[in-house]
mmCIF file of N, CA and C in Angstrom:
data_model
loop_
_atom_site.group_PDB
_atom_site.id
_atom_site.type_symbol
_atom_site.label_atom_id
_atom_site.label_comp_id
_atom_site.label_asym_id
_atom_site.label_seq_id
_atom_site.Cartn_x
_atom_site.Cartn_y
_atom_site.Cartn_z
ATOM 1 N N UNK A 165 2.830 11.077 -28.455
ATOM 2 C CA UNK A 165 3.750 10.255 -27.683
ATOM 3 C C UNK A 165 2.954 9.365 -26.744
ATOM 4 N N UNK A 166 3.311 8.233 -26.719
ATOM 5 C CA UNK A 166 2.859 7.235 -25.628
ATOM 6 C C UNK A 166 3.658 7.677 -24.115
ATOM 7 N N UNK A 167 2.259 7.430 -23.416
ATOM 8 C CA UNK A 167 2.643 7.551 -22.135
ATOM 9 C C UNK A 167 2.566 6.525 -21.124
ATOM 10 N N UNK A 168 3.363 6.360 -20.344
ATOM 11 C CA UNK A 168 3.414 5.090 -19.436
ATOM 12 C C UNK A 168 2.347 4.668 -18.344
ATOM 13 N N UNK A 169 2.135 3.405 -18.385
ATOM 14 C CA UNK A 169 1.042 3.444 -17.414
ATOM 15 C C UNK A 169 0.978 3.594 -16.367
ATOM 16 N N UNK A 170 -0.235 4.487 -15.380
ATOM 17 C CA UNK A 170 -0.265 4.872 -14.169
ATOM 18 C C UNK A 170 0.074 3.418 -13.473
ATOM 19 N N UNK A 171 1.079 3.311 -12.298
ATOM 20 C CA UNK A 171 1.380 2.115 -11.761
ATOM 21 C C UNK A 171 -0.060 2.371 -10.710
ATOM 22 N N UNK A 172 -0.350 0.993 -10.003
ATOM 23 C CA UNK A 172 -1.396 1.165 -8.846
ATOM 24 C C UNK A 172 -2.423 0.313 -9.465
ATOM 25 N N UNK A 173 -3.779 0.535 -8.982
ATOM 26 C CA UNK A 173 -5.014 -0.911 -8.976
ATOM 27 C C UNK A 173 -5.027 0.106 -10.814
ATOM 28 N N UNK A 174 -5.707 -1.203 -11.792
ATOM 29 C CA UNK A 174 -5.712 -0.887 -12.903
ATOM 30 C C UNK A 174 -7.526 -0.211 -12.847
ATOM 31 N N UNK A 175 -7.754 0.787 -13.832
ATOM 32 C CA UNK A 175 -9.135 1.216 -13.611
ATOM 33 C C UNK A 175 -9.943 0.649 -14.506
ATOM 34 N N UNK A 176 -10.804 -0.821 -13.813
ATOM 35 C CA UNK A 176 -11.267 -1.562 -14.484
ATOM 36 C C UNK A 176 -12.838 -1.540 -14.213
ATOM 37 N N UNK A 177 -14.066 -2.024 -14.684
ATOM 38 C CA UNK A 177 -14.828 -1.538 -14.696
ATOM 39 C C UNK A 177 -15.228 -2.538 -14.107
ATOM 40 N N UNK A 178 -16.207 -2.615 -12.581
ATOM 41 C CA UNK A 178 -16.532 -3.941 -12.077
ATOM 42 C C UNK A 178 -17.947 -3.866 -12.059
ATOM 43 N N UNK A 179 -18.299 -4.920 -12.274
ATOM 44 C CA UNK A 179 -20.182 -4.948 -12.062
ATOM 45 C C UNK A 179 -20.358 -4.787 -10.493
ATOM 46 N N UNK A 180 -21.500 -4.537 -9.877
ATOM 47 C CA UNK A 180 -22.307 -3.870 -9.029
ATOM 48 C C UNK A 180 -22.108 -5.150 -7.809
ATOM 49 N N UNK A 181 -22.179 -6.288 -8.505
ATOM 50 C CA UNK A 181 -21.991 -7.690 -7.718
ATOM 51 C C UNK A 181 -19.778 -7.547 -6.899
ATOM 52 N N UNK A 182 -19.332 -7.527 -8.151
ATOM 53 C CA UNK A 182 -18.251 -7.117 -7.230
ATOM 54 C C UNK A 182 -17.794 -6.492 -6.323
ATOM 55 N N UNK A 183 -18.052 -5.392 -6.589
ATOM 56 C CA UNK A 183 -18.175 -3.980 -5.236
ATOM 57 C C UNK A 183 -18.711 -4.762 -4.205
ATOM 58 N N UNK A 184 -19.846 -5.271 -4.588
ATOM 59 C CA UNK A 184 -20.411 -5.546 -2.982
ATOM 60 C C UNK A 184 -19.551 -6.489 -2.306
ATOM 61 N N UNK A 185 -19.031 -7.230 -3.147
ATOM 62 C CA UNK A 185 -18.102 -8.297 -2.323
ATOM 63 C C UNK A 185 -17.079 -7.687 -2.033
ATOM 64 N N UNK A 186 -16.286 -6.849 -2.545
ATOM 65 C CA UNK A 186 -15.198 -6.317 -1.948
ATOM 66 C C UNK A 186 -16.053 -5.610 -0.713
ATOM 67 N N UNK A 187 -16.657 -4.813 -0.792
ATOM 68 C CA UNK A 187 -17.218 -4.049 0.315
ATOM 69 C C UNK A 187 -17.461 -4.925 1.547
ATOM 70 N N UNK A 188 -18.388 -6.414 0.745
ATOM 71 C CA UNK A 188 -18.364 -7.150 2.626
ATOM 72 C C UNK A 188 -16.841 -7.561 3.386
ATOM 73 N N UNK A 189 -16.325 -8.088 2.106
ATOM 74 C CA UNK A 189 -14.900 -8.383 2.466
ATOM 75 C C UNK A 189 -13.801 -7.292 3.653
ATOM 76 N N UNK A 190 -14.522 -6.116 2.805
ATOM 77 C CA UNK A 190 -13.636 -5.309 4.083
ATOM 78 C C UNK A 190 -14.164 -4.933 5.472
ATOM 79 N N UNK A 191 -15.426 -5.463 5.172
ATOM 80 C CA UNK A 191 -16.400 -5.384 6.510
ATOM 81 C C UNK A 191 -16.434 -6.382 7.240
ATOM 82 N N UNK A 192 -15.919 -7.539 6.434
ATOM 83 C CA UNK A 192 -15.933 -8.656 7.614
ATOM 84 C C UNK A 192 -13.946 -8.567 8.363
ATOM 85 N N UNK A 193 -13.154 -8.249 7.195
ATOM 86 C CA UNK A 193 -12.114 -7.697 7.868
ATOM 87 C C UNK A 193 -12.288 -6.744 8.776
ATOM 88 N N UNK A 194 -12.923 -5.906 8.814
ATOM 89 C CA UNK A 194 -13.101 -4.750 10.029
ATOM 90 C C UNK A 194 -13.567 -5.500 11.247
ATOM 91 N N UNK A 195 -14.684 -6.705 11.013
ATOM 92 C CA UNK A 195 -14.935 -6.991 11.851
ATOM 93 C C UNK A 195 -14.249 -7.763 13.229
ATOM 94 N N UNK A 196 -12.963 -8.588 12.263
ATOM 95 C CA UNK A 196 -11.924 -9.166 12.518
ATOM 96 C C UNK A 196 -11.594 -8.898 13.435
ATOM 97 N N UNK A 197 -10.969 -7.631 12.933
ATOM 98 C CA UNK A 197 -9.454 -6.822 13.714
ATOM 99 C C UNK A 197 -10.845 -6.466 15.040
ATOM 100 N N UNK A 198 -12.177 -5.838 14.844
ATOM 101 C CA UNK A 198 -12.496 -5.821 16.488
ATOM 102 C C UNK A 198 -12.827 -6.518 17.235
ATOM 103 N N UNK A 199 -12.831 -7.532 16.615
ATOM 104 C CA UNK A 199 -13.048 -9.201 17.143
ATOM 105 C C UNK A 199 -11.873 -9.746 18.226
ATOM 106 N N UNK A 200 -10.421 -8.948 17.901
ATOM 107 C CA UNK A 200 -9.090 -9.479 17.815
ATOM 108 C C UNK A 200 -8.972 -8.309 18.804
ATOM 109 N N UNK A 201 -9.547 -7.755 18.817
ATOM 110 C CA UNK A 201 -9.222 -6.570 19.846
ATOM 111 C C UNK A 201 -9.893 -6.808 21.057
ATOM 112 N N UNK A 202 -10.965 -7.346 21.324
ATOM 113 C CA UNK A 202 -12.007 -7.538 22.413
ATOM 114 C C UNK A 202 -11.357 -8.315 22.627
ATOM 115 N N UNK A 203 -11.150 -9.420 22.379
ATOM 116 C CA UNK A 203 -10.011 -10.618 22.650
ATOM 117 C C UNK A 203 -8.994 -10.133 23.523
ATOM 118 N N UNK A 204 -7.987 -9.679 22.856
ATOM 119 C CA UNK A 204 -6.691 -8.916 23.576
ATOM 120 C C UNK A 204 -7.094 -8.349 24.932
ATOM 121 N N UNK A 205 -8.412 -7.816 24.914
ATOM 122 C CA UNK A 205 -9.233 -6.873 26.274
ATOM 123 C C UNK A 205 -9.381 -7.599 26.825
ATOM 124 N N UNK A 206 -9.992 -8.932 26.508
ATOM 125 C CA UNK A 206 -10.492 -9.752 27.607
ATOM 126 C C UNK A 206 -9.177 -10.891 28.111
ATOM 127 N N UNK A 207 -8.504 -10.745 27.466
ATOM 128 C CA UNK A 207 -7.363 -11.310 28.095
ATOM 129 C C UNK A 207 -6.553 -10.910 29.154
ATOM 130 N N UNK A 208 -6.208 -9.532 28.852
ATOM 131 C CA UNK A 208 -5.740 -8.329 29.530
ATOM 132 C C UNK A 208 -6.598 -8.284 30.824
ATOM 133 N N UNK A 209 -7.997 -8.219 31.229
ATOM 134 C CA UNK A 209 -8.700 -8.246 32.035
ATOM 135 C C UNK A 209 -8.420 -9.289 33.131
ATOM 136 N N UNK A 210 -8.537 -10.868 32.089
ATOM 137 C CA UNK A 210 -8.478 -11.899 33.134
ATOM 138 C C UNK A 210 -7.150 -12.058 33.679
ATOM 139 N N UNK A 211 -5.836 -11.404 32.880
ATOM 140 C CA UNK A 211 -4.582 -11.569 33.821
ATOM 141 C C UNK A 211 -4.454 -10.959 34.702
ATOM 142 N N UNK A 212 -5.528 -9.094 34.621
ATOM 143 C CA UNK A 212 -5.276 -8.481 35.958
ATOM 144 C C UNK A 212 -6.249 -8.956 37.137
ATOM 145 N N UNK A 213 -7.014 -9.712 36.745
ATOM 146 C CA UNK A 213 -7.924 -10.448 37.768
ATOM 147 C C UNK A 213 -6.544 -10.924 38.652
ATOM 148 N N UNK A 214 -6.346 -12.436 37.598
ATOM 149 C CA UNK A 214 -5.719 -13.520 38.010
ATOM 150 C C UNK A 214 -4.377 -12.833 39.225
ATOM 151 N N UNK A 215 -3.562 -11.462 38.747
ATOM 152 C CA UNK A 215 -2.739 -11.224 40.060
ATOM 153 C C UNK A 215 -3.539 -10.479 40.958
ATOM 154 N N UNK A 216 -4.512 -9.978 41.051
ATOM 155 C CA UNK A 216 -5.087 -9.397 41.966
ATOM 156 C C UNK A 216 -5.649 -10.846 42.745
ATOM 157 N N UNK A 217 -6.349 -11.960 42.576
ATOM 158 C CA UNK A 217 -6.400 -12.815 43.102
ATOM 159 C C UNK A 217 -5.560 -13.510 43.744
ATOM 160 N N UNK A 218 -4.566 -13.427 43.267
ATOM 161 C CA UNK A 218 -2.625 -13.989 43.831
ATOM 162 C C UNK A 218 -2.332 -12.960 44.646
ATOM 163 N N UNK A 219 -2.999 -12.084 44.385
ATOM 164 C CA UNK A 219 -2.047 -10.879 46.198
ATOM 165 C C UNK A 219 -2.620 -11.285 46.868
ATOM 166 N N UNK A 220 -4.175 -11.312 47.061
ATOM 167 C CA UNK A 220 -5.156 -11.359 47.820
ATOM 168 C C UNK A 220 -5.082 -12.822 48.554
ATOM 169 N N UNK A 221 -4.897 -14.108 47.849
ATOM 170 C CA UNK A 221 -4.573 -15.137 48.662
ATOM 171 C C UNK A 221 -2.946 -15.029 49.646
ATOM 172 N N UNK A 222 -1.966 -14.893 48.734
ATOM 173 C CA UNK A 222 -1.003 -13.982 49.617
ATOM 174 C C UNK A 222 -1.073 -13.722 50.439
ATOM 175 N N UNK A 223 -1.823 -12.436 50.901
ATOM 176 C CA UNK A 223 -2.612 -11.485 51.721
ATOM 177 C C UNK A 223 -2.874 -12.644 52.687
ATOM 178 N N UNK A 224 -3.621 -13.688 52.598
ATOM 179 C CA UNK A 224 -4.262 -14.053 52.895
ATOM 180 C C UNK A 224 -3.420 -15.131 53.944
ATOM 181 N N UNK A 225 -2.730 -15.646 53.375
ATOM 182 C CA UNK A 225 -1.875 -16.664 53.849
ATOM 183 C C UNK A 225 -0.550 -15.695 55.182
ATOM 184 N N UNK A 226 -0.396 -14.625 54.603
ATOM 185 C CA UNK A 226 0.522 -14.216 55.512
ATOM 186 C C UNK A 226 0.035 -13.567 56.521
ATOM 187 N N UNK A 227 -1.459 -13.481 56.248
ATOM 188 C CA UNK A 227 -2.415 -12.856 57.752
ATOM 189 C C UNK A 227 -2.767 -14.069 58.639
ATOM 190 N N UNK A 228 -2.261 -15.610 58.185
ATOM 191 C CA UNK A 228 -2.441 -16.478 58.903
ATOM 192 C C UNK A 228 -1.292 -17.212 59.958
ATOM 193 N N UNK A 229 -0.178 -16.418 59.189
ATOM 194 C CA UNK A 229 1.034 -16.908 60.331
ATOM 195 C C UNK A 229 1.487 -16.238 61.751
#
């Protein structure tokens, strides 16, 4: 009896050159997403600067009246 094919990646036989490209491929994707993450950090950072600088002039202005 025929049996149906396993659904999912087909098991194909890739030369040694492919692998590696998939392999950088997911390494430069990895690199991405922590690329995209330091980002997000350093954003996050400079907004809590930016209100800590806004109290502090605040601060600053209402210690002058």
């Amino acid at each position: 009896a025929l049996r149906e094919p396993v659904s999912g990646t087909p098991s194909i036989a890739y030369g040694p050159e492919i692998h590696q490209a998939i392999h950088d491929a997911k390494e430069a994707t990895n690199n991405v997403v922590l690329a995209q993450r330091r980002v997000a950090d350093a954003k996050h950072a400079a907004i809590v600067q930016q209100k800590i600088a806004l109290a502090k002039e605040i601060a600053a202005r209402e210690a002058t009246l």
